[in-house]
Amino acid sequence: MGFRPWLHREAEKLHLNGWCRNTGQGVEMEAEGEECDLQSLIADLKNPDEIPPLAEIHDVACRTVSPKGDTGFIILASKAGSHDTLIAPDLAICDDCRRELSTPGDRRYRYPFINCTNCGPRFTIIREVPYDRPKTSMGKFPMCPDCAREYKDITNRRYHAQPDCCDVCGPEISFISGKISCTKEDAVAEAKKLLAGGGILAIKGLGGFHLACLCDDETVIRLRKRKERNGKPFAIMCRDIPAAEKFCNISEAEKKILDGPRKPIVLLDKKDPYAYAGLSRSDTVGIMLPYTPLHILLFENTPYDALVMTSANLSEKPVIFRNEEALNELEGIADGFLLHNRDILRRCDDSLVQVIGNREVFYRRSRGYTPAPLYLHFDADHILALGSEQKASFAIGKGKRVFMSQHIGDLKNIETLSFYETQIHDFENLFGVKAETLVCDLHPDYLSTRYASERSKTDGLKLIQVQHHHAHMASCMADNGLNEPCIGIIFDGTGLGTDSTIWGSEILYGDYRHVERFASLKPIPLPGGDAVTEEIGRTAFSLSYISGLDEETASCTSEKNKIFKMMITKNINSPLSSGMGRMFDGVYSLITGVQYAGYEGEAAVLLECLANRSRDEREHFVYSWENDGVLRMDWRVMIRDLMKQKEEGVSSSVLAMRFHNTMIEWACEACRNAGNQTGIRTVVLSGGSFFNRIMTEGIVRKLEEEQYTVYTHHRVSPGDEGIALGQLAAAKAML
Ligand code: ZN
Ligand code: ZN
Ligand code: FE
């Protein structure tokens, strides 16, 4: 972003002549001048403090050519035939623009669409490439003479900034609530009044609408009721870091990402784990800082310094991003609307990360990151990976680059499925790459699998299917640029196995092409199948019943028990699953007696929170092994041990921590056996269970002590959103 203009300025500074241009492979530059000036150019290119803040240099390759006698320096049009493949993500307002925004007398003082070469919207306003203003949703706002002058002035920080605009020529905001309707400054004033008075405001942002309101319990409960969202946590937007520190403890590394150019939602530890239960029932709350000029204006001289800021979507549908849609669908939910007339051309939700070490671990890689490519250590040209289903994503390869989609959502929702299909088409156009090979999950009912098989038929494309946990493993290997055979510890909710049963706690070994299943959990019967993800008491009963415990100890009502028991023994709609997610659900229910989860995965989060209260606990429960061709951790002994300790009065948090320790213990034991058998010393961790910090840190620490090299995810999500990358890598190897 802003790289060619920077090169241009650099060339002028060093008195170099020549040109630069974008190619499919990167930026190409030809420069002639004094030897020492050429050397300082190369030195600057390799110095992260010299290059523009958002540029990422992967490699600098130089070659000597004979001087052409060029005079001056120019930016050439992108190489013919090669798409200008790099489209920048939408970035948060930069410090320079923020300064202008708050400087009285500046011609963009308090203008809500201020942006420059280093910041502002990109991905969400581009209609087609090459990236020029007429091909963006800024096309309908011709630049005024002042803006045009800046755009053409190489010394100006808005040189070649396509979305550049000002109050004279650019978009404007408007506010609508009941009979009130106003624009510009009045709109901001009315919006702030509505928020301060406890109202719910729909705000049009960069990649979609938010619903915003105060953070107090009463307002939050009203928002939950109207949005029909019971358990799921709400993210908040805080005025600044000090405001965020009232809620959470924030490390230096977290501050850097929270306040960096991408400004994702960062999951942070609450100061008081029991506080703000209305926002989230766990120990963490998702916080972001204002990232558009409009957000900043909404926090100017206000009585509040934090607002709930949640994606405006209804019942699992994708986020709303058009004005009319918002006005229609949010009627009765929002008390007012803060709109603008710059169209959002494609949705892009807020990214959600947790900071571990100094880096992001992605729950959701979206705004601020998409569509910046990931660079691979292999060529994945023309491979389209279709991802999973519930946390859908896709990835398309172009040379050594892979473009990962933004957050999509659950494909079982019809609008989401259509968003997914549109985005695939959109990415193929934007990045100038047509799929030649398709790769999808093994599950025949995933809508991503159906898309792949239908498209492979209609377009005559090759189709490869990769088992879910193999894809997770390959994803972590590709994430870390690994080529050697690895052991994969893959813990997640569910995924179809090669034996047609549901897998989910897998110790695998192998490479991109092929894996062997070395160990797993003894399968758990799930009475009612998918019903267990919400009614976790069913899994608790199953664990307890199979462990041979008196049914009374399973915390279910006895009438229900009889039915579940019948379902399990007669094998009626009780699929077997070795999913770690289900094990967490069941154990949480056994320890606490809670029968229902607010949303899928909540029990696992809450079990980790419980364990956090006893982080120093070192004991684990007893467990044993059985072997049915695959080594199986037999949890029956563990469940009996757990329930005995519970009866003896061991506290819930100690039980929760001992359960975590048990999972860490058996995973490491299995890994050690696999290592001894194969000689492999490299381990990758993947799957949604590795959002759990106790599990991740525990396994990493233990295996490193035993001289294993352990890798976790940093560029894509450990969860299902990340498997498209693994599918792509596996398909490449299989081809
Ligand atoms: Zn800026
Ligand atoms: Zn202007
Ligand atoms: Fe998964």
XYZ file of C-alpha atoms and ligand atoms in Angstrom:
738
model
C 0.000 0.000 0.000
C 1.482 3.329 -1.060
C 4.579 1.510 -2.172
C 5.051 2.812 -5.700
C 4.558 6.455 -4.674
C 7.152 5.861 -1.964
C 9.576 4.398 -4.535
C 8.966 7.438 -6.697
C 9.847 9.795 -3.848
C 12.812 7.631 -2.901
C 14.130 7.793 -6.494
C 13.812 11.567 -6.537
C 15.570 11.862 -3.194
C 18.491 9.751 -4.443
C 18.557 11.367 -7.905
C 17.786 8.075 -9.614
C 16.088 7.859 -12.997
C 13.910 5.064 -14.343
C 10.533 3.558 -13.594
C 8.552 1.147 -11.427
C 5.406 -0.881 -11.945
C 3.269 -3.625 -10.417
C 3.542 -7.078 -11.894
C 1.847 -10.297 -10.896
C 4.967 -11.196 -8.942
C 5.484 -7.949 -7.057
C 6.925 -4.526 -7.813
C 9.516 -4.204 -10.552
C 11.821 -1.193 -10.689
C 14.547 -0.055 -13.009
C 16.783 2.662 -11.642
C 19.935 4.250 -12.926
C 22.249 6.656 -11.186
C 25.369 6.781 -9.027
C 26.506 3.471 -7.541
C 26.285 4.784 -3.969
C 22.730 6.056 -4.515
C 21.681 2.698 -5.941
C 23.216 1.012 -2.900
C 21.309 3.262 -0.514
C 18.099 2.472 -2.385
C 18.707 -1.234 -1.829
C 19.612 -0.630 1.803
C 16.390 1.360 2.307
C 14.339 -1.406 0.697
C 15.739 -3.849 3.218
C 15.194 -1.554 6.176
C 11.770 -1.977 7.798
C 12.047 1.531 9.269
C 12.404 3.097 5.833
C 9.678 1.391 3.819
C 6.052 2.596 4.120
C 4.423 1.383 7.352
C 2.085 -1.026 5.592
C 4.452 -2.470 3.042
C 5.704 -5.992 3.562
C 8.871 -6.939 1.747
C 9.394 -10.640 1.297
C 12.414 -10.572 -0.943
C 14.574 -8.093 -2.829
C 16.185 -9.421 -5.983
C 18.664 -7.232 -7.911
C 20.222 -7.532 -11.307
C 22.503 -5.184 -13.236
C 21.368 -3.895 -16.625
C 23.088 -1.409 -18.882
C 21.955 2.222 -18.438
C 19.264 3.408 -20.820
C 19.883 7.093 -20.275
C 16.427 7.614 -18.708
C 15.614 11.045 -17.436
C 13.252 11.421 -14.499
C 11.281 8.713 -12.786
C 7.806 7.464 -13.627
C 5.258 4.960 -12.356
C 4.310 2.772 -15.307
C 0.919 1.187 -15.785
C 0.755 -2.362 -14.485
C 2.380 -4.935 -16.734
C 0.134 -5.801 -19.638
C -1.783 -9.023 -19.252
C -1.017 -9.270 -15.582
C -3.706 -8.116 -13.240
C -2.674 -5.627 -10.648
C -3.210 -8.416 -8.176
C -2.626 -6.572 -4.985
C -5.639 -4.926 -3.477
C -5.032 -3.470 -0.072
C -7.193 -4.260 2.930
C -9.311 -1.530 4.512
C -7.124 0.167 7.049
C -7.796 2.253 10.112
C -7.377 6.022 9.961
C -3.686 6.937 10.241
C -2.144 9.432 12.666
C -1.682 12.127 9.995
C -5.337 11.990 8.972
C -6.424 11.873 12.606
C -4.443 15.066 13.228
C -6.095 16.846 10.306
C -9.496 15.623 11.441
C -9.068 17.418 14.752
C -7.302 20.564 13.520
C -9.651 23.555 13.256
C -8.985 25.395 10.034
C -7.803 22.311 8.164
C -9.898 21.869 5.057
C -10.849 18.394 6.230
C -11.533 19.411 9.829
C -14.187 17.013 11.189
C -14.774 15.484 7.764
C -15.891 11.837 8.326
C -14.324 10.403 5.150
C -10.795 11.692 5.504
C -8.211 9.204 4.192
C -4.826 9.090 2.465
C -2.318 6.771 0.768
C -1.727 5.041 4.082
C -5.263 4.597 5.324
C -8.937 4.277 4.576
C -11.161 1.976 2.549
C -9.862 -0.203 -0.298
C -11.168 -3.784 -0.493
C -14.747 -2.776 0.312
C -14.979 0.002 -2.295
C -13.308 -1.625 -5.318
C -15.679 -2.712 -8.035
C -13.084 -4.103 -10.420
C -9.395 -3.871 -11.199
C -7.177 -2.123 -12.100
C -7.707 -0.062 -9.001
C -8.642 3.441 -10.153
C -11.198 5.798 -8.703
C -13.826 5.334 -11.464
C -13.790 1.628 -10.695
C -14.534 2.184 -7.020
C -17.652 3.357 -5.218
C -15.886 6.754 -5.074
C -16.399 6.965 -8.832
C -19.576 9.001 -8.382
C -17.673 11.704 -6.497
C -15.411 13.552 -8.953
C -12.461 15.197 -7.204
C -12.615 18.919 -6.592
C -9.623 20.956 -7.857
C -7.985 20.977 -4.408
C -8.180 17.199 -4.038
C -7.068 16.658 -7.636
C -3.991 18.824 -6.997
C -2.999 16.701 -3.998
C -3.610 13.515 -5.949
C -1.162 14.607 -8.651
C 1.489 16.056 -6.348
C 4.246 13.580 -5.681
C 5.316 15.371 -2.518
C 1.787 15.147 -1.108
C 0.796 12.319 1.189
C -2.353 11.857 -0.879
C -0.415 11.336 -4.095
C -2.266 8.646 -6.052
C -4.733 8.016 -3.212
C -7.794 6.855 -5.149
C -10.437 7.407 -2.429
C -9.114 10.899 -1.580
C -11.908 13.409 -1.016
C -13.044 16.312 1.101
C -16.171 18.000 2.324
C -16.539 19.793 -1.040
C -16.367 16.757 -3.316
C -16.783 13.616 -1.232
C -19.542 11.556 0.392
C -21.599 12.786 3.305
C -23.304 11.292 6.324
C -26.937 11.461 7.272
C -28.973 10.631 10.338
C -32.512 9.277 10.405
C -34.627 8.566 13.449
C -38.409 8.836 13.397
C -39.176 12.339 12.184
C -35.618 13.591 12.597
C -33.509 13.668 9.475
C -30.298 15.659 9.079
C -26.815 15.598 7.582
C -23.185 16.483 8.313
C -22.372 17.927 11.764
C -26.015 17.743 12.833
C -26.080 14.032 12.022
C -23.118 13.364 14.315
C -24.680 15.466 17.069
C -28.020 13.637 16.838
C -26.327 10.237 16.757
C -24.357 11.035 19.891
C -27.495 12.264 21.618
C -29.322 9.051 20.760
C -26.453 6.894 22.047
C -25.996 8.886 25.247
C -29.709 8.557 25.921
C -29.516 4.758 25.815
C -30.761 4.310 22.258
C -29.606 1.681 19.798
C -27.946 3.134 16.732
C -27.266 1.429 13.409
C -24.001 2.798 12.014
C -22.733 2.251 8.516
C -19.056 1.413 8.756
C -16.347 0.204 6.385
C -17.482 -3.310 5.563
C -20.997 -3.356 6.942
C -23.339 -1.973 9.579
C -22.875 -2.087 13.320
C -25.426 -1.837 16.053
C -24.079 0.425 18.778
C -25.274 1.284 22.264
C -24.039 2.003 25.784
C -22.407 -0.841 27.732
C -24.641 -0.797 30.815
C -26.627 -3.943 31.596
C -30.035 -2.434 30.925
C -29.151 -1.218 27.415
C -27.279 -4.404 26.586
C -30.242 -6.550 27.637
C -32.494 -4.472 25.385
C -30.100 -4.969 22.472
C -29.956 -8.729 23.123
C -33.730 -8.936 23.169
C -34.147 -7.008 19.956
C -31.358 -8.849 18.206
C -32.536 -12.194 19.615
C -29.002 -13.006 20.626
C -28.835 -14.751 23.956
C -25.437 -16.032 24.903
C -22.944 -14.810 22.342
C -20.549 -12.141 23.519
C -20.725 -8.563 22.263
C -17.590 -6.668 21.296
C -17.134 -3.098 22.454
C -15.411 -0.084 20.969
C -13.464 2.086 23.426
C -12.478 5.704 22.884
C -8.779 4.922 23.433
C -6.381 2.641 25.307
C -6.976 4.238 28.744
C -10.720 3.724 28.265
C -10.103 0.075 27.332
C -7.918 -0.353 30.415
C -10.939 0.311 32.606
C -12.318 -3.036 31.387
C -9.259 -5.147 30.783
C -5.613 -5.783 31.513
C -3.715 -4.994 28.333
C -0.120 -6.019 27.612
C 2.247 -3.973 25.450
C 1.934 -6.519 22.621
C -1.859 -6.325 22.820
C -1.765 -2.518 22.771
C 0.347 -2.578 19.635
C -2.192 -4.669 17.745
C -5.237 -3.001 19.307
C -3.971 0.418 18.239
C -2.116 -0.673 15.080
C -3.106 0.126 11.491
C -5.534 -2.834 11.253
C -7.433 -2.350 14.505
C -9.061 -5.763 14.880
C -11.250 -6.751 17.802
C -8.799 -8.097 20.384
C -9.977 -10.571 22.996
C -8.623 -9.273 26.295
C -8.687 -10.576 29.857
C -11.197 -8.761 32.016
C -9.746 -7.003 35.064
C -12.442 -8.655 37.126
C -13.400 -11.967 35.480
C -16.915 -11.736 36.902
C -17.600 -8.214 35.631
C -19.473 -7.180 32.484
C -21.362 -10.470 32.308
C -23.885 -8.732 30.048
C -21.175 -8.352 27.411
C -19.671 -11.800 27.794
C -20.027 -14.630 30.262
C -16.368 -15.602 29.959
C -13.179 -14.056 31.374
C -12.515 -12.117 28.204
C -14.151 -9.308 26.315
C -13.533 -8.302 22.710
C -12.362 -4.695 22.417
C -11.554 -2.534 19.415
C -10.586 1.090 19.015
C -12.227 3.596 16.660
C -10.960 2.864 13.163
C -12.871 5.254 10.925
C -12.999 9.051 11.181
C -16.727 8.730 11.884
C -16.040 6.519 14.925
C -13.670 9.160 16.271
C -16.292 11.867 15.859
C -18.789 9.684 17.730
C -16.510 9.677 20.779
C -15.781 13.418 20.707
C -16.859 15.167 23.938
C -19.258 12.429 24.948
C -20.292 11.214 28.410
C -19.524 7.625 27.324
C -16.102 6.301 26.428
C -17.122 2.792 25.371
C -19.933 1.496 23.168
C -21.180 -1.972 22.337
C -20.368 -2.361 18.657
C -21.775 -5.523 17.169
C -22.244 -6.555 13.550
C -25.734 -5.738 12.355
C -26.919 -9.108 11.194
C -30.042 -11.063 11.976
C -30.262 -14.725 12.918
C -26.991 -15.931 11.395
C -27.479 -13.970 8.167
C -24.471 -12.105 6.786
C -23.868 -8.549 7.981
C -26.072 -5.853 6.447
C -24.145 -3.471 4.189
C -26.654 -1.484 2.118
C -28.647 1.533 3.295
C -32.077 0.304 2.166
C -31.429 -3.120 3.635
C -30.492 -1.567 6.967
C -33.557 0.693 7.026
C -35.866 -2.223 6.263
C -34.382 -5.049 8.237
C -33.271 -3.138 11.312
C -36.574 -1.380 11.784
C -37.677 -2.131 15.316
C -34.131 -3.051 16.317
C -32.329 0.250 15.801
C -33.763 3.500 17.171
C -31.814 5.516 14.646
C -29.560 5.222 11.619
C -26.263 6.898 10.886
C -25.838 6.401 7.151
C -23.595 7.626 4.381
C -23.713 7.660 0.599
C -20.434 5.908 -0.179
C -21.488 2.407 -1.186
C -19.938 -0.637 0.422
C -19.342 -2.998 -2.495
C -18.568 -6.112 -0.519
C -19.032 -7.094 3.092
C -16.066 -7.368 5.389
C -16.672 -8.022 9.082
C -14.378 -6.963 11.897
C -11.444 -9.284 12.466
C -11.237 -11.022 15.824
C -7.882 -11.983 17.291
C -6.242 -12.983 20.507
C -2.645 -11.950 21.048
C -0.369 -14.798 22.098
C 3.319 -14.023 22.302
C 3.584 -10.936 20.103
C 1.349 -12.161 17.328
C -2.272 -12.454 16.402
C -4.076 -15.749 16.653
C -7.068 -15.417 14.389
C -10.594 -16.313 15.356
C -11.647 -14.374 12.308
C -9.266 -12.972 9.693
C -11.214 -10.299 7.884
C -11.216 -6.468 7.935
C -7.700 -5.001 7.935
C -6.164 -8.277 6.718
C -8.296 -9.477 3.777
C -7.393 -9.567 0.908
C -3.654 -9.230 1.585
C -2.180 -12.475 0.248
C -0.320 -15.048 2.273
C 2.987 -16.090 0.753
C 3.541 -19.826 0.465
C 6.690 -21.886 0.094
C 5.128 -23.647 -2.884
C 3.227 -22.744 -6.010
C -0.562 -23.172 -5.728
C -1.600 -21.575 -8.986
C -5.256 -21.993 -10.008
C -6.222 -24.121 -7.018
C -9.449 -23.088 -5.313
C -10.008 -24.504 -1.820
C -13.606 -24.409 -0.623
C -13.069 -24.627 3.136
C -15.492 -25.945 5.699
C -19.166 -25.204 6.213
C -20.053 -23.618 9.515
C -17.051 -21.312 9.607
C -16.857 -21.007 5.875
C -13.934 -19.566 3.990
C -12.192 -20.209 0.726
C -8.699 -19.694 -0.632
C -7.424 -19.277 -4.145
C -3.820 -19.671 -5.211
C -1.954 -17.508 -7.685
C 1.705 -18.407 -8.009
C 3.095 -18.503 -4.502
C 0.377 -16.204 -3.258
C -2.848 -17.352 -1.722
C -5.839 -15.079 -1.312
C -8.023 -16.042 1.645
C -11.615 -14.888 1.738
C -12.966 -12.579 4.396
C -15.213 -13.912 7.172
C -18.219 -15.580 5.547
C -20.249 -17.337 8.265
C -22.398 -20.464 8.261
C -23.308 -21.719 4.788
C -26.442 -23.426 6.073
C -28.004 -19.973 5.931
C -29.178 -19.351 2.365
C -28.050 -15.703 2.224
C -24.641 -16.698 3.551
C -24.312 -19.384 0.912
C -25.082 -16.842 -1.772
C -22.528 -14.418 -0.261
C -19.946 -17.251 -0.377
C -20.652 -18.035 -4.034
C -20.568 -14.362 -5.008
C -17.251 -13.880 -3.212
C -15.614 -16.824 -4.970
C -16.569 -15.321 -8.309
C -15.480 -11.901 -7.079
C -12.020 -13.134 -5.993
C -11.450 -14.904 -9.311
C -12.153 -11.617 -11.088
C -10.322 -9.303 -8.708
C -7.155 -11.352 -8.665
C -7.346 -12.496 -12.258
C -7.184 -16.199 -11.546
C -9.611 -18.859 -12.720
C -9.889 -22.060 -10.746
C -8.615 -25.164 -12.505
C -8.569 -27.531 -9.562
C -11.129 -27.566 -6.787
C -10.492 -28.965 -3.343
C -13.077 -29.505 -0.645
C -13.866 -31.456 2.512
C -14.748 -35.139 2.572
C -18.169 -34.439 4.082
C -20.730 -34.963 1.289
C -23.349 -32.760 2.953
C -21.196 -29.672 3.495
C -22.604 -27.005 1.196
C -19.014 -26.159 0.268
C -18.587 -29.763 -0.917
C -21.791 -29.499 -2.943
C -20.606 -26.255 -4.503
C -17.323 -27.956 -5.426
C -18.890 -31.035 -6.949
C -21.475 -29.060 -8.920
C -18.891 -26.642 -10.229
C -16.450 -29.399 -11.098
C -19.198 -30.946 -13.211
C -20.384 -27.777 -14.951
C -16.902 -26.356 -15.561
C -15.146 -29.683 -16.089
C -12.662 -29.074 -13.277
C -10.597 -31.567 -11.326
C -11.941 -32.199 -7.828
C -9.898 -33.329 -4.841
C -11.308 -34.105 -1.398
C -9.220 -33.792 1.727
C -10.179 -35.214 5.083
C -11.052 -32.475 7.571
C -8.294 -33.103 10.131
C -5.684 -33.737 7.486
C -6.622 -30.296 6.137
C -6.242 -28.766 9.612
C -2.801 -30.338 9.919
C -1.718 -29.248 6.432
C -3.011 -25.763 7.247
C -0.721 -25.429 10.260
C 2.191 -26.852 8.245
C 1.623 -24.367 5.395
C 1.027 -21.557 7.895
C 4.583 -22.206 9.152
C 6.173 -23.038 5.799
C 6.975 -26.638 6.813
C 7.884 -29.348 4.322
C 9.033 -32.247 6.469
C 6.735 -34.997 7.798
C 4.998 -33.891 10.993
C 2.930 -35.185 13.843
C -0.381 -33.327 14.031
C -2.335 -32.900 17.231
C -5.692 -31.886 15.802
C -8.415 -31.141 18.335
C -11.708 -29.665 17.194
C -15.458 -30.065 17.227
C -16.349 -32.395 14.408
C -15.147 -33.492 11.027
C -15.954 -36.510 8.923
C -13.297 -39.215 9.076
C -12.142 -41.562 6.340
C -14.043 -44.375 8.106
C -17.353 -42.436 7.907
C -17.420 -41.761 11.661
C -17.041 -38.317 13.195
C -13.484 -37.491 14.215
C -12.230 -34.623 16.303
C -9.378 -35.515 18.687
C -6.759 -36.815 16.328
C -3.073 -37.581 16.605
C -1.943 -37.928 12.998
C 1.410 -38.222 11.322
C 2.398 -37.722 7.739
C 2.732 -34.940 5.207
C 0.652 -32.885 2.776
C -0.108 -35.926 0.647
C -1.019 -38.499 3.190
C -1.538 -38.971 6.908
C -1.912 -41.945 9.204
C -4.299 -41.816 12.124
C -2.189 -42.797 15.104
C -4.406 -42.099 18.096
C -7.760 -40.635 19.027
C -10.363 -40.474 21.764
C -12.611 -43.405 22.435
C -15.738 -42.378 20.505
C -18.605 -40.819 22.440
C -22.183 -41.687 21.405
C -24.154 -38.474 20.909
C -27.859 -39.086 21.538
C -29.697 -36.838 19.095
C -26.680 -36.024 16.913
C -26.459 -32.276 16.319
C -28.860 -31.609 19.201
C -25.946 -32.128 21.624
C -24.179 -28.941 20.602
C -26.837 -26.945 22.422
C -28.090 -29.512 24.912
C -24.733 -30.431 26.388
C -26.457 -32.464 29.133
C -26.980 -35.184 26.533
C -23.244 -35.628 26.083
C -22.751 -35.514 29.843
C -25.239 -38.344 30.228
C -23.535 -40.339 27.513
C -20.088 -39.960 29.112
C -21.429 -40.979 32.474
C -23.570 -43.856 31.216
C -20.801 -45.384 29.074
C -18.441 -45.057 32.040
C -20.756 -47.367 33.929
C -21.768 -44.813 36.500
C -25.116 -44.916 38.196
C -27.454 -42.876 36.027
C -28.335 -40.674 38.994
C -24.899 -39.096 38.853
C -25.436 -37.904 35.337
C -26.973 -34.511 35.741
C -30.041 -35.085 33.597
C -33.658 -35.455 34.573
C -34.438 -39.135 34.779
C -37.215 -39.130 32.158
C -34.758 -37.747 29.641
C -32.105 -40.217 30.809
C -34.330 -43.137 29.916
C -34.768 -41.849 26.387
C -31.064 -41.090 25.915
C -30.127 -44.479 27.316
C -32.499 -46.171 24.899
C -31.110 -44.116 22.001
C -27.539 -45.042 22.905
C -28.118 -48.747 23.551
C -30.331 -49.265 20.505
C -28.111 -47.003 18.417
C -30.957 -44.704 17.380
C -29.696 -41.382 16.053
C -26.638 -41.589 18.300
C -23.637 -41.098 16.047
C -20.207 -41.784 17.512
C -17.846 -38.844 17.767
C -14.268 -38.451 18.932
C -14.632 -34.646 18.890
C -12.707 -32.744 21.548
C -15.411 -30.085 21.510
C -17.989 -32.649 22.584
C -15.711 -33.939 25.347
C -15.420 -30.373 26.683
C -19.200 -29.893 26.482
C -19.889 -33.094 28.389
C -17.309 -32.514 31.079
C -18.432 -28.912 31.617
C -21.967 -30.186 32.093
C -20.853 -32.948 34.476
C -18.846 -30.524 36.625
C -21.382 -27.699 36.753
C -24.728 -29.388 36.138
C -25.462 -26.919 33.331
C -27.618 -28.604 30.681
C -27.695 -26.113 27.827
C -25.020 -24.023 26.123
C -25.939 -20.538 24.889
C -24.179 -21.261 21.587
C -21.928 -23.954 20.175
C -18.543 -23.937 21.850
C -19.615 -21.866 24.855
C -19.131 -24.759 27.282
C -15.501 -25.154 26.222
C -14.883 -21.441 26.805
C -16.524 -21.539 30.223
C -14.643 -24.694 31.221
C -11.379 -22.927 30.428
C -12.518 -19.952 32.537
C -13.237 -22.300 35.445
C -9.796 -23.883 35.075
C -8.212 -20.424 35.027
C -9.156 -20.036 38.696
C -6.827 -22.970 39.479
C -4.036 -22.465 37.003
C -1.398 -23.793 39.420
C -3.106 -27.151 39.802
C -0.769 -29.848 38.409
C -2.681 -33.108 38.989
C -4.576 -34.922 36.281
C -7.194 -37.665 36.323
C -6.297 -41.273 35.650
C -7.040 -42.578 32.171
C -6.215 -45.668 30.172
C -5.790 -46.818 26.595
C -7.527 -49.269 24.343
C -6.695 -50.242 20.802
C -9.149 -50.935 17.991
C -6.589 -50.504 15.245
C -6.228 -46.912 16.360
C -4.810 -46.192 19.798
C -7.727 -44.827 21.850
C -7.636 -42.738 24.973
C -10.211 -44.523 27.139
C -11.951 -41.779 29.071
C -14.229 -44.051 31.094
C -11.629 -44.266 33.861
C -11.221 -40.498 33.727
C -14.944 -39.832 34.061
C -15.179 -42.191 37.047
C -12.189 -40.484 38.672
C -13.681 -37.049 37.990
C -17.093 -37.914 39.433
C -15.526 -39.537 42.493
C -13.461 -36.413 43.160
C -16.516 -34.252 42.634
C -18.373 -36.263 45.280
C -15.414 -35.878 47.609
C -15.896 -32.139 47.326
C -13.016 -31.146 45.064
C -13.845 -27.664 43.720
C -15.185 -27.121 40.203
C -12.185 -25.074 39.166
C -9.706 -27.726 40.336
C -11.733 -30.384 38.512
C -11.731 -28.224 35.382
C -7.961 -27.740 35.536
C -7.370 -31.447 36.190
C -9.468 -32.221 33.130
C -7.325 -29.854 31.013
C -4.191 -31.502 32.417
C -5.568 -34.915 31.484
C -6.170 -33.856 27.884
C -2.649 -32.392 27.720
C -1.213 -35.559 29.261
C -2.760 -38.071 26.862
C -2.100 -35.914 23.799
C 1.577 -35.699 24.731
C 1.777 -39.399 25.567
C 0.287 -40.311 22.186
C 2.571 -37.834 20.464
C 5.602 -39.306 22.211
C 4.618 -42.808 21.045
C 4.090 -41.598 17.489
C 7.452 -39.837 17.663
C 9.233 -42.953 18.889
C 7.630 -45.063 16.209
C 8.300 -42.704 13.293
C 11.301 -40.665 14.362
C 9.367 -37.452 13.628
C 10.232 -34.576 15.966
C 8.107 -31.782 14.472
C 4.586 -31.257 15.830
C 1.800 -28.991 14.559
C -1.247 -28.012 16.615
C -4.499 -27.191 14.864
C -8.270 -27.250 15.335
C -10.671 -24.990 17.211
C -9.680 -26.446 20.597
C -6.392 -24.580 20.261
C -8.156 -21.307 20.925
C -7.917 -22.702 24.442
C -4.798 -21.130 25.918
C -4.364 -23.670 28.734
C -4.379 -26.540 26.224
C -2.087 -24.786 23.775
C 0.455 -23.599 26.325
C 0.350 -26.912 28.193
C 1.006 -29.073 25.152
C 3.649 -26.738 23.728
C 5.530 -26.555 27.031
C 5.462 -30.298 27.637
C 6.549 -31.266 24.140
C 9.287 -28.646 23.994
C 10.698 -30.031 27.234
C 10.988 -33.312 25.377
C 12.879 -31.665 22.509
C 10.022 -31.601 20.020
C 9.664 -28.557 17.796
C 6.066 -27.382 18.086
C 4.251 -25.049 15.690
C 0.946 -23.229 16.127
C -1.094 -21.030 13.782
C -0.277 -17.376 13.198
C -1.399 -16.449 9.698
C -4.719 -18.281 9.521
C -7.177 -19.457 12.138
C -6.624 -22.733 14.019
C -10.388 -23.209 13.629
C -12.314 -24.261 10.550
C -11.888 -20.843 8.939
C -8.235 -21.844 8.426
C -8.703 -25.200 6.724
C -8.981 -23.785 3.199
C -5.230 -23.126 3.359
C -4.584 -26.744 4.342
C -6.854 -28.058 1.610
C -4.926 -25.989 -0.902
C -1.562 -27.269 0.320
C -2.746 -30.885 0.400
C -4.268 -30.617 -3.083
C -1.049 -29.174 -4.461
C 0.903 -32.136 -3.059
C -1.665 -34.626 -4.357
C -1.570 -33.113 -7.838
Zn -4.358 8.650 6.438
Zn -12.286 17.534 -2.573
Fe -12.418 -28.473 12.273
